[in-house]
Coordinates of N, CA and C in Angstrom, one line a residue:
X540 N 105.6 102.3 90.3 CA 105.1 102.2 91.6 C 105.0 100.8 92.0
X541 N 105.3 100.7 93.0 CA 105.5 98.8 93.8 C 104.5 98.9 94.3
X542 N 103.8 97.6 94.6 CA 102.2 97.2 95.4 C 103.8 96.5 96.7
X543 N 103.1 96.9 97.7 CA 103.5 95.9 98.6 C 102.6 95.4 99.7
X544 N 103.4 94.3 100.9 CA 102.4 94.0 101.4 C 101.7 94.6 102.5
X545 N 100.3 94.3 102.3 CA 99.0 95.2 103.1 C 98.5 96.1 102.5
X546 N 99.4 96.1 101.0 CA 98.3 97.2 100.2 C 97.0 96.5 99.1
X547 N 96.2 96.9 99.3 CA 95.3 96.4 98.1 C 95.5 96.0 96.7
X548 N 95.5 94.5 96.0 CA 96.0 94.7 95.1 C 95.1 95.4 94.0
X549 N 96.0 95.6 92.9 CA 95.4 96.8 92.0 C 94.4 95.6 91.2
X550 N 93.5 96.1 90.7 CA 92.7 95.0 90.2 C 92.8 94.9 88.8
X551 N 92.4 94.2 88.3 CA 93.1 94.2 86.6 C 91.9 93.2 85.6
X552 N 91.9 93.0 84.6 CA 91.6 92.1 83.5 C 92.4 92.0 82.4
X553 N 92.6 90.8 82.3 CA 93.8 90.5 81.1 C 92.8 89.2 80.8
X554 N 93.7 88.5 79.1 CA 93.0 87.3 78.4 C 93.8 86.4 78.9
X555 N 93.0 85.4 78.7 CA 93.8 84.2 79.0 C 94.3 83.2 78.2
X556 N 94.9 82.4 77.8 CA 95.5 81.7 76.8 C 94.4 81.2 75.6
X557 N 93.1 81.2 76.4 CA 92.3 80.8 75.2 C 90.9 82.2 74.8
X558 N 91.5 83.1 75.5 CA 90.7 84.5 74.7 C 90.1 84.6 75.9
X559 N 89.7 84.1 77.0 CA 88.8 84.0 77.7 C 89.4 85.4 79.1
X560 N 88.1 86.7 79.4 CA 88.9 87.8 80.5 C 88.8 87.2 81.5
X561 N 90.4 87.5 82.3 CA 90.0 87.2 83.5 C 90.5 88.6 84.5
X562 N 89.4 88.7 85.5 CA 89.6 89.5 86.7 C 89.7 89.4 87.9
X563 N 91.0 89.8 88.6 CA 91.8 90.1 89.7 C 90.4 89.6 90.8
X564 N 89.2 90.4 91.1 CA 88.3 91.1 91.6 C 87.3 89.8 91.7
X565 N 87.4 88.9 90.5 CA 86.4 88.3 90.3 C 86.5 86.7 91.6
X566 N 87.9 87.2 92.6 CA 88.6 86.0 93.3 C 87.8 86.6 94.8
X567 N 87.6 87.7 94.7 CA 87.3 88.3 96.3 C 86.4 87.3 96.5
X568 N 86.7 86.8 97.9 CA 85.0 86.7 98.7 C 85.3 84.9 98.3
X569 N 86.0 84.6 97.7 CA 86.0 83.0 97.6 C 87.6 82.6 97.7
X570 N 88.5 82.8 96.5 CA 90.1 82.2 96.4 C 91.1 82.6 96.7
X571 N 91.9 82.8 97.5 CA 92.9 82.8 97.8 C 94.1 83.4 96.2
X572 N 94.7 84.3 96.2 CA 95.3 83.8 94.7 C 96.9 84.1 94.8
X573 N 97.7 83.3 93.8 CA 98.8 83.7 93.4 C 99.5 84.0 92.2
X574 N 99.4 85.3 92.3 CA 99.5 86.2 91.3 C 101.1 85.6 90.9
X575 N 101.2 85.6 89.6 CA 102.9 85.2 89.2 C 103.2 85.8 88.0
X576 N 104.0 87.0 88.0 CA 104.8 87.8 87.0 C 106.2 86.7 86.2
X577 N 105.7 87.0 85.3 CA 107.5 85.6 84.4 C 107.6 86.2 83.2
X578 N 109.2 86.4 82.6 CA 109.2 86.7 81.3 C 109.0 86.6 80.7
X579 N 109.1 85.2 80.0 CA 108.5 84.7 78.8 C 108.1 83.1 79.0
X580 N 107.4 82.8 77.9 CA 107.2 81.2 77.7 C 108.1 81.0 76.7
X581 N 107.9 79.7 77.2 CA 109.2 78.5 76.4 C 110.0 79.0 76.7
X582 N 110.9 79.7 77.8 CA 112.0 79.9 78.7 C 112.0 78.9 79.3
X583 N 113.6 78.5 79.5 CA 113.8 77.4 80.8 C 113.1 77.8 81.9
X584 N 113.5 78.7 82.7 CA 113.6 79.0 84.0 C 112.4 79.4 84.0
X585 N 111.3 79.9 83.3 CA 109.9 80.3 83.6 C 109.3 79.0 83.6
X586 N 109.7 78.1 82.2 CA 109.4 76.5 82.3 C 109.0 75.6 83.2
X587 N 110.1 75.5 83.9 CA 110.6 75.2 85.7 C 109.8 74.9 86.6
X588 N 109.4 76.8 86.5 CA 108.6 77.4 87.8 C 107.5 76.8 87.3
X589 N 107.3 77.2 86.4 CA 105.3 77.1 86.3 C 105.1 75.6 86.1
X590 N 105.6 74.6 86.2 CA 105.6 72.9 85.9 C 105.9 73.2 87.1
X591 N 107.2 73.0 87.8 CA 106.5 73.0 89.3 C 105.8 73.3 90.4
X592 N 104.8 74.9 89.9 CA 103.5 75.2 90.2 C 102.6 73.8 89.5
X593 N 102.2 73.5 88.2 CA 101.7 72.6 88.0 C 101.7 71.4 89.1
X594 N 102.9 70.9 88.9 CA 102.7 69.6 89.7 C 102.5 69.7 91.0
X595 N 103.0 70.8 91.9 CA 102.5 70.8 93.2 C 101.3 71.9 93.9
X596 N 100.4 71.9 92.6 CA 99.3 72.6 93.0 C 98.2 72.1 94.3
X597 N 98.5 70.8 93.7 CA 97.4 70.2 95.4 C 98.2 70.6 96.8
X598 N 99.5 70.6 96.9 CA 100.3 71.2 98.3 C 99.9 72.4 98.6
X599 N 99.7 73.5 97.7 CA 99.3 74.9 97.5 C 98.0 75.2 98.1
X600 N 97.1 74.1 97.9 CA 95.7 74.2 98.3 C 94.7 74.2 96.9
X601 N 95.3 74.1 95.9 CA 94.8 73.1 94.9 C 93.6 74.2 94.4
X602 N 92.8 73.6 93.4 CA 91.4 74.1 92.8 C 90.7 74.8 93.9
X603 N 90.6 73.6 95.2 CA 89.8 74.4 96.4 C 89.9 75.7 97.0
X604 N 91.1 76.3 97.4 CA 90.7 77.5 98.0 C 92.1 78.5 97.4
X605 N 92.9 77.9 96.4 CA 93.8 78.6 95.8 C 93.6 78.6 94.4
X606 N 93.7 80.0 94.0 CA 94.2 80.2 92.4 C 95.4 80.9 92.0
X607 N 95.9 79.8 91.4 CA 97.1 80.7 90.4 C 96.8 81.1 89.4
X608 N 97.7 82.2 88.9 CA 97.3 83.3 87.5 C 98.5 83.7 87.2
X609 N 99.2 83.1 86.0 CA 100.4 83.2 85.6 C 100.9 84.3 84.7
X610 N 101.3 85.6 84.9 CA 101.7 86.4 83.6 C 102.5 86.9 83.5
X611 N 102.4 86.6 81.5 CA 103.9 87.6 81.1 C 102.9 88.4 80.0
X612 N 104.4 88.8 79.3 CA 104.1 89.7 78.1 C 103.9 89.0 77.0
X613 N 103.5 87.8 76.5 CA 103.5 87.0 75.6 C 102.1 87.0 75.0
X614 N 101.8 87.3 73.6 CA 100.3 87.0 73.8 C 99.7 85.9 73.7
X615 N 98.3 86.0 73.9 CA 97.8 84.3 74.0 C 97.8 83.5 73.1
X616 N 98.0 84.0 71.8 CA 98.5 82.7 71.0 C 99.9 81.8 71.3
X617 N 100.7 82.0 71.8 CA 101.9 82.0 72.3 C 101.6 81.3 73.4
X618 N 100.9 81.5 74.7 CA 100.4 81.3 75.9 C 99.5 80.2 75.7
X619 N 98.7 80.3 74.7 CA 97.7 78.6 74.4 C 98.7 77.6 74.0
X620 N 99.5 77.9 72.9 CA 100.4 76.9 72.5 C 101.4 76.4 73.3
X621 N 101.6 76.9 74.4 CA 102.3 76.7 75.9 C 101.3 76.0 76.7
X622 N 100.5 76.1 77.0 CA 99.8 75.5 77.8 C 99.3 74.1 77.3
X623 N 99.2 74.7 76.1 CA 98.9 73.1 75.4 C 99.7 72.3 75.6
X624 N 101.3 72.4 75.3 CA 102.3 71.5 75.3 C 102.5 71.4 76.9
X625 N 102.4 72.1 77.8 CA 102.7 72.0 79.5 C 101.5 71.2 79.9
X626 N 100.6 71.5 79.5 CA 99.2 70.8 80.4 C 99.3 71.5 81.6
X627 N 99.4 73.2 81.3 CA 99.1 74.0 82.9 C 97.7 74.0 83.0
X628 N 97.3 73.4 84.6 CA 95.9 73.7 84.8 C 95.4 74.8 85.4
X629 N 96.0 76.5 85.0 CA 96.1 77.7 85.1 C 95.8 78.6 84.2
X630 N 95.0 79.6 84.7 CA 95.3 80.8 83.8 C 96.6 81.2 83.3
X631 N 96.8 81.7 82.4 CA 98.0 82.1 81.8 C 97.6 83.4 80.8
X632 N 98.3 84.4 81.5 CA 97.5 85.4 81.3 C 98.3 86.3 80.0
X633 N 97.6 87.2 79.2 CA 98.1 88.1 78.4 C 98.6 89.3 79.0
X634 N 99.8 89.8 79.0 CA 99.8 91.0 79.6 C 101.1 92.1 78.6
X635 N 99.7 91.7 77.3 CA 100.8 92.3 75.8 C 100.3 93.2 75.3
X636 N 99.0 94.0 75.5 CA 98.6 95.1 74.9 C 97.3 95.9 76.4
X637 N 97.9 96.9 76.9 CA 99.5 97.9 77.0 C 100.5 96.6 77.1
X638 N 101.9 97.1 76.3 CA 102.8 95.9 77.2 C 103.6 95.8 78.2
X639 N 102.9 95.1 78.6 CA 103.2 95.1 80.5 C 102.7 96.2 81.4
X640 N 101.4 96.5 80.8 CA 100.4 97.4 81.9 C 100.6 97.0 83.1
X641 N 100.4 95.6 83.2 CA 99.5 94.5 84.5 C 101.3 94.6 85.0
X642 N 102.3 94.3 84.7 CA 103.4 94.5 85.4 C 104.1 95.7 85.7
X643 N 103.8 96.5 85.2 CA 104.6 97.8 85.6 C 103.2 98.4 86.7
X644 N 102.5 98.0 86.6 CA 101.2 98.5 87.6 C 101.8 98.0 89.1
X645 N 102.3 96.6 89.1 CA 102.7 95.7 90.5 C 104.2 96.1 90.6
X646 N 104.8 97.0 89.8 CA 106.3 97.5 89.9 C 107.2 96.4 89.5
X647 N 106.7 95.3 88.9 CA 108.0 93.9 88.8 C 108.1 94.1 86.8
X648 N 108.2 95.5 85.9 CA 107.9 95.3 84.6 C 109.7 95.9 84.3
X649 N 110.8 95.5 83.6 CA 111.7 95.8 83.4 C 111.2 96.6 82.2
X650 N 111.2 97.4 81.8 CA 111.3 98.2 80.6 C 112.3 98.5 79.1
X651 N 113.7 98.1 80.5 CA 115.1 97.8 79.1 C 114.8 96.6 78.1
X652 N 114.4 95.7 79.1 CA 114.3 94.3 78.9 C 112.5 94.1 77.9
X653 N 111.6 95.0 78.3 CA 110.7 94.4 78.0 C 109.4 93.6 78.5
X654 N 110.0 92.7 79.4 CA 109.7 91.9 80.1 C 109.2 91.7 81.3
X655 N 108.6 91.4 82.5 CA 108.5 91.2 83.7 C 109.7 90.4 84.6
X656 N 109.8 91.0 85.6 CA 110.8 90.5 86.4 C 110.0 89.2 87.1
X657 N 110.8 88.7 87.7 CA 109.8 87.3 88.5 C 108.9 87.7 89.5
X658 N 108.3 88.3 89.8 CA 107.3 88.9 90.6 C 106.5 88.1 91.1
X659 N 106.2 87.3 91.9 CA 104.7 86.9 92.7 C 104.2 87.4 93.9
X660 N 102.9 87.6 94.0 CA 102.2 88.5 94.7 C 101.2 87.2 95.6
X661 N 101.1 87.0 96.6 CA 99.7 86.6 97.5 C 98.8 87.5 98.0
X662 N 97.3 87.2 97.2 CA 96.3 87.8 97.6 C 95.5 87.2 98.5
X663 N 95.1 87.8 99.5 CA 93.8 87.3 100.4 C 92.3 87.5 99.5
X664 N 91.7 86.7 100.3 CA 90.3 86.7 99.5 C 89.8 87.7 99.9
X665 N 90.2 88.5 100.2 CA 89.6 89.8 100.5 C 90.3 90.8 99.5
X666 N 91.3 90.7 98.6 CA 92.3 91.6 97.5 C 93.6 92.3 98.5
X667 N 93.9 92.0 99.4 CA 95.0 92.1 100.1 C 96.0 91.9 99.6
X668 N 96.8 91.9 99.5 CA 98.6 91.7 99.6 C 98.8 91.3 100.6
X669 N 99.3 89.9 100.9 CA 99.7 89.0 102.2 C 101.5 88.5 101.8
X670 N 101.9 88.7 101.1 CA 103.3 88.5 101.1 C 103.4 88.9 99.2
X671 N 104.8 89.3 99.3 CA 105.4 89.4 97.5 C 107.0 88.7 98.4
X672 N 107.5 88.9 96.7 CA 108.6 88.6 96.4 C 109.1 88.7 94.8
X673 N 110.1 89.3 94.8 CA 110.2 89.9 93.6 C 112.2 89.2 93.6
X674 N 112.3 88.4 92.4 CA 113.1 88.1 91.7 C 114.1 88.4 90.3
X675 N 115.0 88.5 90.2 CA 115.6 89.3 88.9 C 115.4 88.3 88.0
X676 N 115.3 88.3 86.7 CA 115.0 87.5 85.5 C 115.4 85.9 85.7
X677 N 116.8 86.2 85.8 CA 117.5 84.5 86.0 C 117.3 83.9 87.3
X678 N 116.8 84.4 87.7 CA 116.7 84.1 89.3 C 115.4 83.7 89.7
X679 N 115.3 81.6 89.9 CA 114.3 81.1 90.0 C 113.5 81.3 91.5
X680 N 112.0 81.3 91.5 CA 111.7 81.2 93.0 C 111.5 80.2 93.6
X681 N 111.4 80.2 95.1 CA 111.2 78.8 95.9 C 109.8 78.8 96.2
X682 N 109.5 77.6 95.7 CA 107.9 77.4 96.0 C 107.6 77.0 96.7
X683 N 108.3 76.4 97.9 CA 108.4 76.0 99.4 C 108.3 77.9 100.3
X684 N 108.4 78.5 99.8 CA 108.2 79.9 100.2 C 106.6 80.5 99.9
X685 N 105.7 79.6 98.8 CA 104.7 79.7 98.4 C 103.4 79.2 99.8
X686 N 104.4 78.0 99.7 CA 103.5 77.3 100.6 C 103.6 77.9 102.1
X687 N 104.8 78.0 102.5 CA 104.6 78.7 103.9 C 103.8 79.9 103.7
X688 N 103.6 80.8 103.1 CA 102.8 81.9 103.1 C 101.9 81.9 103.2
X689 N 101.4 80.5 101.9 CA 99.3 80.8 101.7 C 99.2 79.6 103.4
X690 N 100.2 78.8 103.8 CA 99.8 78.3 105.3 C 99.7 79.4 106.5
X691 N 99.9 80.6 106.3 CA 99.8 81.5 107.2 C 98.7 82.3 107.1
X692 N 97.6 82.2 105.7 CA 96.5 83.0 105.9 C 95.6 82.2 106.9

């Protein structure tokens, strides 16, 4: 089943690269968020994206009123030793035991594959869906598409 936009998103708790839960729910009422589905770490092309989320997080709206939350199916040991070597200042989420609950729940979870499709979701601080976009595996997204969106909440 696909979440799209103007639907509530589904709310969730997954770990984060250092063991630590994090929840969907726990953003209402304060952050802005952008939810980001990727296949794996230490991929090029997930590489990319999430380093150029890194570096252009202050464009995005930065610590202050945006959060990003990055996930694949990787688990967090995998996910810390990635983040370690990236220096993401992001959650980086577990979404390996169910595998790929949290993606097949948002409809972006390939199944043949495994994997998550490139899926990113914009949440209002309210748990809204304000824009998705859903990408096939090799197929990088524009983060210039990021930014016009969370400028329209």
């Amino acid at each position: 089943m696909a979440v799209n936009v103007g639907d509530d998103a589904p709310d969730f708790e997954l770990q984060d690269q250092h063991g630590a839960p994090v929840r969907l729910s726990g953003f209402r009422g304060g952050k802005n968020v952008v939810l980001v589905f990727y296949p794996l770490a230490f991929s090029g092309v997930c590489a990319g994206e999430l380093s150029r989320l890194r570096d252009e997080l202050p464009t995005l709206g930065g610590e202050d009123g945006v959060q990003v939350l990055a996930v694949s199916v990787d688990s967090m040991f995998a996910l810390r030793a990635w983040s370690d070597r990236e220096k993401f200042p992001f959650p980086l989420l577990s979404d390996f035991w169910p595998h790929g609950g949290t993606a097949e729940r948002y409809g972006v979870f390939d199944g043949g594959k495994g994997v998550a499709l490139r899926g990113t979701f914009i949440i209002d601080t309210e748990g809204v869906v304000r824009w998705k976009v859903v990408n096939a595996i090799p197929d990088a997204r524009d983060i210039g598409e990021y930014r016009k969106a969370l400028a329209g909440l």
